Amino acid sequence: MEEDWWPHPIPANVEFGEGFYCESAQIFRKMVSKKPGAVVIGKHVSCYAGCSFAIGENGCCTIDDFTLLNGALIMAEEKIEIGAYCLVSWGVGMADSDFHPLEPAQRLIDAQALAPYFKDRPPRPKLKTAPVKIGDNVWIGMNAVILKGVTIGDNSIVAAGAVVTKSIPANTIVAGNPAAVVKTF
């Protein structure tokens, strides 16, 4: 990228269509995946510098045409799909995993497994994942959180600060923690 302050190029396993706008290749600094097509971005997608793609070894992400991400954090250990014509605001987090075990005993093992200088590091416990799917023409407001296994239907709106733990049908507005339906249209 011309005139990018980040010294590294967009990774070779990021595919993007005509008219892709990216303020800085630094949005891919957290990518671990080396798989081909780990991130596939459609035509005329805009990813502003506050975005971050944390794509794990086996993760992937697809973003359809004319979607705008402004400061979103995409965390995929398995799969996150974002439709066309979506607006994803500042501080939005999407995760297809909890990234740590839920069971207390397993979290203790995970803490040891993640300690880089712990002499007897155990392997990490198996983590549960479930894909996230965002439909077309979805608006996700600032600081909303979309958790594993959630599907958001076409034309829906997720209010700022909402925590979405369950799937949302098309043409629905949700708000709150946990997110609840406030309107359908």
C-alpha positions as a Markdown table, in Angstrom:
| # | Residue | x | y | z |
|---|---|---|---|---|
| 1 | Met | 0.0 | 0.0 | 0.0 |
| 2 | Glu | 1.3 | 3.4 | -0.9 |
| 3 | Glu | 2.2 | 5.8 | 1.9 |
| 4 | Asp | 1.2 | 3.3 | 4.6 |
| 5 | Trp | 3.0 | 3.9 | 8.0 |
| 6 | Trp | 2.8 | 0.2 | 8.8 |
| 7 | Pro | 6.0 | -1.5 | 7.4 |
| 8 | His | 4.4 | -4.8 | 6.4 |
| 9 | Pro | 2.2 | -5.5 | 3.3 |
| 10 | Ile | -1.3 | -6.9 | 3.3 |
| 11 | Pro | -0.8 | -10.7 | 3.9 |
| 12 | Ala | -0.8 | -12.9 | 0.7 |
| 13 | Asn | -3.7 | -14.9 | 2.0 |
| 14 | Val | -6.0 | -11.9 | 2.1 |
| 15 | Glu | -8.0 | -11.7 | -1.1 |
| 16 | Phe | -9.9 | -8.6 | -2.0 |
| 17 | Gly | -12.0 | -7.3 | -4.9 |
| 18 | Glu | -12.0 | -4.1 | -7.0 |
| 19 | Gly | -12.3 | -0.9 | -5.1 |
| 20 | Phe | -11.1 | -2.3 | -1.7 |
| 21 | Tyr | -10.1 | 0.6 | 0.6 |
| 22 | Cys | -7.8 | -0.1 | 3.5 |
| 23 | Glu | -6.2 | 2.8 | 5.4 |
| 24 | Ser | -3.3 | 0.6 | 6.7 |
| 25 | Ala | -2.2 | -3.0 | 6.4 |
| 26 | Gln | -1.8 | -2.9 | 10.2 |
| 27 | Ile | -5.4 | -4.1 | 10.4 |
| 28 | Phe | -4.0 | -7.6 | 9.6 |
| 29 | Arg | -1.2 | -7.6 | 12.2 |
| 30 | Lys | -3.1 | -10.2 | 14.4 |
| 31 | Met | -3.6 | -12.7 | 11.6 |
| 32 | Val | -2.1 | -16.1 | 12.4 |
| 33 | Ser | -3.7 | -18.1 | 9.6 |
| 34 | Lys | -1.5 | -19.1 | 6.7 |
| 35 | Lys | -4.3 | -20.8 | 4.9 |
| 36 | Pro | -5.1 | -19.5 | 1.4 |
| 37 | Gly | -8.2 | -17.3 | 1.4 |
| 38 | Ala | -8.1 | -16.8 | 5.2 |
| 39 | Val | -9.8 | -13.4 | 4.6 |
| 40 | Val | -11.8 | -12.9 | 1.4 |
| 41 | Ile | -13.1 | -9.3 | 0.9 |
| 42 | Gly | -15.6 | -8.3 | -1.8 |
| 43 | Lys | -15.7 | -5.3 | -4.1 |
| 44 | His | -15.8 | -1.7 | -2.7 |
| 45 | Val | -15.4 | -2.8 | 0.9 |
| 46 | Ser | -13.9 | -0.2 | 3.2 |
| 47 | Cys | -11.8 | -1.1 | 6.3 |
| 48 | Tyr | -10.6 | 1.8 | 8.3 |
| 49 | Ala | -7.4 | 1.8 | 10.4 |
| 50 | Gly | -9.2 | 1.1 | 13.7 |
| 51 | Cys | -10.1 | -2.4 | 12.4 |
| 52 | Ser | -8.3 | -5.6 | 13.5 |
| 53 | Phe | -8.5 | -9.0 | 12.0 |
| 54 | Ala | -7.5 | -11.6 | 14.6 |
| 55 | Ile | -7.8 | -14.7 | 12.4 |
| 56 | Gly | -6.6 | -17.9 | 14.1 |
| 57 | Glu | -4.7 | -20.9 | 12.5 |
| 58 | Asn | -7.9 | -22.5 | 11.3 |
| 59 | Gly | -10.0 | -19.4 | 11.0 |
| 60 | Cys | -11.4 | -17.5 | 8.1 |
| 61 | Cys | -13.5 | -14.4 | 7.4 |
| 62 | Thr | -15.5 | -13.3 | 4.4 |
| 63 | Ile | -16.9 | -9.8 | 3.8 |
| 64 | Asp | -19.3 | -9.1 | 0.9 |
| 65 | Asp | -19.5 | -6.1 | -1.4 |
| 66 | Phe | -20.0 | -2.5 | -0.3 |
| 67 | Thr | -19.6 | -3.2 | 3.4 |
| 68 | Leu | -17.9 | -0.7 | 5.7 |
| 69 | Leu | -15.9 | -1.6 | 8.8 |
| 70 | Asn | -14.9 | 1.3 | 11.0 |
| 71 | Gly | -12.9 | 0.2 | 14.0 |
| 72 | Ala | -14.3 | -3.3 | 14.2 |
| 73 | Leu | -12.5 | -6.3 | 15.8 |
| 74 | Ile | -13.0 | -9.6 | 13.9 |
| 75 | Met | -11.9 | -12.6 | 15.9 |
| 76 | Ala | -12.3 | -15.9 | 14.0 |
| 77 | Glu | -11.0 | -19.2 | 15.1 |
| 78 | Glu | -13.5 | -21.0 | 12.8 |
| 79 | Lys | -15.6 | -18.7 | 10.5 |
| 80 | Ile | -17.1 | -15.2 | 10.5 |
| 81 | Glu | -19.2 | -14.2 | 7.4 |
| 82 | Ile | -20.3 | -10.6 | 6.9 |
| 83 | Gly | -22.8 | -9.8 | 4.2 |
| 84 | Ala | -23.1 | -7.0 | 1.6 |
| 85 | Tyr | -24.0 | -3.4 | 2.3 |
| 86 | Cys | -23.3 | -3.7 | 6.1 |
| 87 | Leu | -22.2 | -0.9 | 8.4 |
| 88 | Val | -20.1 | -2.0 | 11.3 |
| 89 | Ser | -19.2 | 0.8 | 13.7 |
| 90 | Trp | -16.3 | 1.6 | 16.2 |
| 91 | Gly | -15.5 | -0.8 | 18.9 |
| 92 | Val | -17.8 | -3.6 | 17.5 |
| 93 | Gly | -16.4 | -7.1 | 18.5 |
| 94 | Met | -17.3 | -10.3 | 16.6 |
| 95 | Ala | -16.1 | -13.6 | 18.0 |
| 96 | Asp | -16.8 | -17.1 | 17.0 |
| 97 | Ser | -15.2 | -18.5 | 20.2 |
| 98 | Asp | -14.9 | -17.6 | 23.9 |
| 99 | Phe | -11.1 | -18.0 | 23.4 |
| 100 | His | -10.8 | -19.5 | 26.9 |
| 101 | Pro | -12.6 | -22.4 | 28.5 |
| 102 | Leu | -15.7 | -21.7 | 30.5 |
| 103 | Glu | -15.1 | -24.4 | 33.1 |
| 104 | Pro | -13.0 | -23.1 | 36.1 |
| 105 | Ala | -10.6 | -26.1 | 36.2 |
| 106 | Gln | -10.0 | -25.8 | 32.4 |
| 107 | Arg | -9.3 | -22.0 | 32.8 |
| 108 | Leu | -6.5 | -22.8 | 35.3 |
| 109 | Ile | -4.9 | -25.2 | 32.8 |
| 110 | Asp | -5.3 | -22.6 | 30.0 |
| 111 | Ala | -3.6 | -19.9 | 32.1 |
| 112 | Gln | -0.6 | -22.2 | 32.5 |
| 113 | Ala | -0.6 | -23.1 | 28.8 |
| 114 | Leu | -0.5 | -19.4 | 27.9 |
| 115 | Ala | 2.3 | -18.5 | 30.2 |
| 116 | Pro | 5.3 | -18.2 | 27.8 |
| 117 | Tyr | 8.0 | -18.9 | 30.5 |
| 118 | Phe | 6.2 | -21.6 | 32.5 |
| 119 | Lys | 8.6 | -24.6 | 32.4 |
| 120 | Asp | 5.9 | -27.3 | 32.3 |
| 121 | Arg | 3.4 | -25.7 | 30.0 |
| 122 | Pro | 0.5 | -28.0 | 29.3 |
| 123 | Pro | -1.3 | -28.0 | 25.9 |
| 124 | Arg | -4.3 | -25.6 | 25.8 |
| 125 | Pro | -7.7 | -27.2 | 26.4 |
| 126 | Lys | -9.9 | -27.6 | 23.3 |
| 127 | Leu | -12.0 | -24.4 | 22.8 |
| 128 | Lys | -15.5 | -24.4 | 21.5 |
| 129 | Thr | -16.3 | -22.4 | 18.4 |
| 130 | Ala | -19.4 | -21.7 | 16.4 |
| 131 | Pro | -19.6 | -19.6 | 13.2 |
| 132 | Val | -21.0 | -16.1 | 13.1 |
| 133 | Lys | -23.1 | -15.0 | 10.1 |
| 134 | Ile | -24.1 | -11.4 | 9.5 |
| 135 | Gly | -26.7 | -11.0 | 6.7 |
| 136 | Asp | -26.9 | -8.3 | 4.1 |
| 137 | Asn | -27.7 | -4.6 | 4.9 |
| 138 | Val | -27.1 | -5.0 | 8.6 |
| 139 | Trp | -26.1 | -2.0 | 10.8 |
| 140 | Ile | -24.2 | -2.8 | 13.9 |
| 141 | Gly | -23.8 | 0.2 | 16.3 |
| 142 | Met | -20.8 | 1.3 | 18.3 |
| 143 | Asn | -19.4 | -1.0 | 20.9 |
| 144 | Ala | -21.8 | -3.9 | 20.2 |
| 145 | Val | -20.6 | -7.4 | 20.8 |
| 146 | Ile | -21.6 | -10.4 | 18.6 |
| 147 | Leu | -20.9 | -13.7 | 20.2 |
| 148 | Lys | -20.2 | -17.2 | 18.9 |
| 149 | Gly | -23.0 | -19.0 | 17.0 |
| 150 | Val | -25.0 | -15.9 | 16.3 |
| 151 | Thr | -26.7 | -15.2 | 12.9 |
| 152 | Ile | -28.1 | -11.8 | 12.3 |
| 153 | Gly | -30.8 | -11.6 | 9.6 |
| 154 | Asp | -30.9 | -9.3 | 6.6 |
| 155 | Asn | -31.8 | -5.6 | 7.2 |
| 156 | Ser | -31.5 | -5.8 | 11.0 |
| 157 | Ile | -30.0 | -3.3 | 13.3 |
| 158 | Val | -27.9 | -4.0 | 16.5 |
| 159 | Ala | -28.0 | -0.9 | 18.8 |
| 160 | Ala | -24.9 | 0.6 | 20.2 |
| 161 | Gly | -23.6 | -1.4 | 23.2 |
| 162 | Ala | -25.8 | -4.4 | 22.6 |
| 163 | Val | -24.4 | -7.9 | 23.5 |
| 164 | Val | -25.9 | -10.3 | 21.0 |
| 165 | Thr | -25.9 | -13.9 | 22.5 |
| 166 | Lys | -28.7 | -15.4 | 20.3 |
| 167 | Ser | -29.6 | -15.2 | 16.6 |
| 168 | Ile | -31.7 | -12.4 | 15.3 |
| 169 | Pro | -34.3 | -12.7 | 12.5 |
| 170 | Ala | -34.3 | -10.5 | 9.5 |
| 171 | Asn | -35.9 | -7.0 | 9.8 |
| 172 | Thr | -35.3 | -6.7 | 13.5 |
| 173 | Ile | -33.9 | -4.1 | 15.8 |
| 174 | Val | -32.2 | -5.3 | 19.0 |
| 175 | Ala | -30.7 | -3.5 | 22.0 |
| 176 | Gly | -29.4 | -4.2 | 25.5 |
| 177 | Asn | -27.3 | -6.7 | 27.4 |
| 178 | Pro | -28.3 | -9.4 | 26.6 |
| 179 | Ala | -29.8 | -8.0 | 23.3 |
| 180 | Ala | -33.5 | -8.2 | 23.1 |
| 181 | Val | -35.9 | -7.3 | 20.3 |
| 182 | Val | -37.2 | -3.7 | 20.4 |
| 183 | Lys | -38.8 | -3.5 | 17.0 |
| 184 | Thr | -39.6 | -5.5 | 13.9 |
| 185 | Phe | -40.4 | -4.1 | 10.5 |
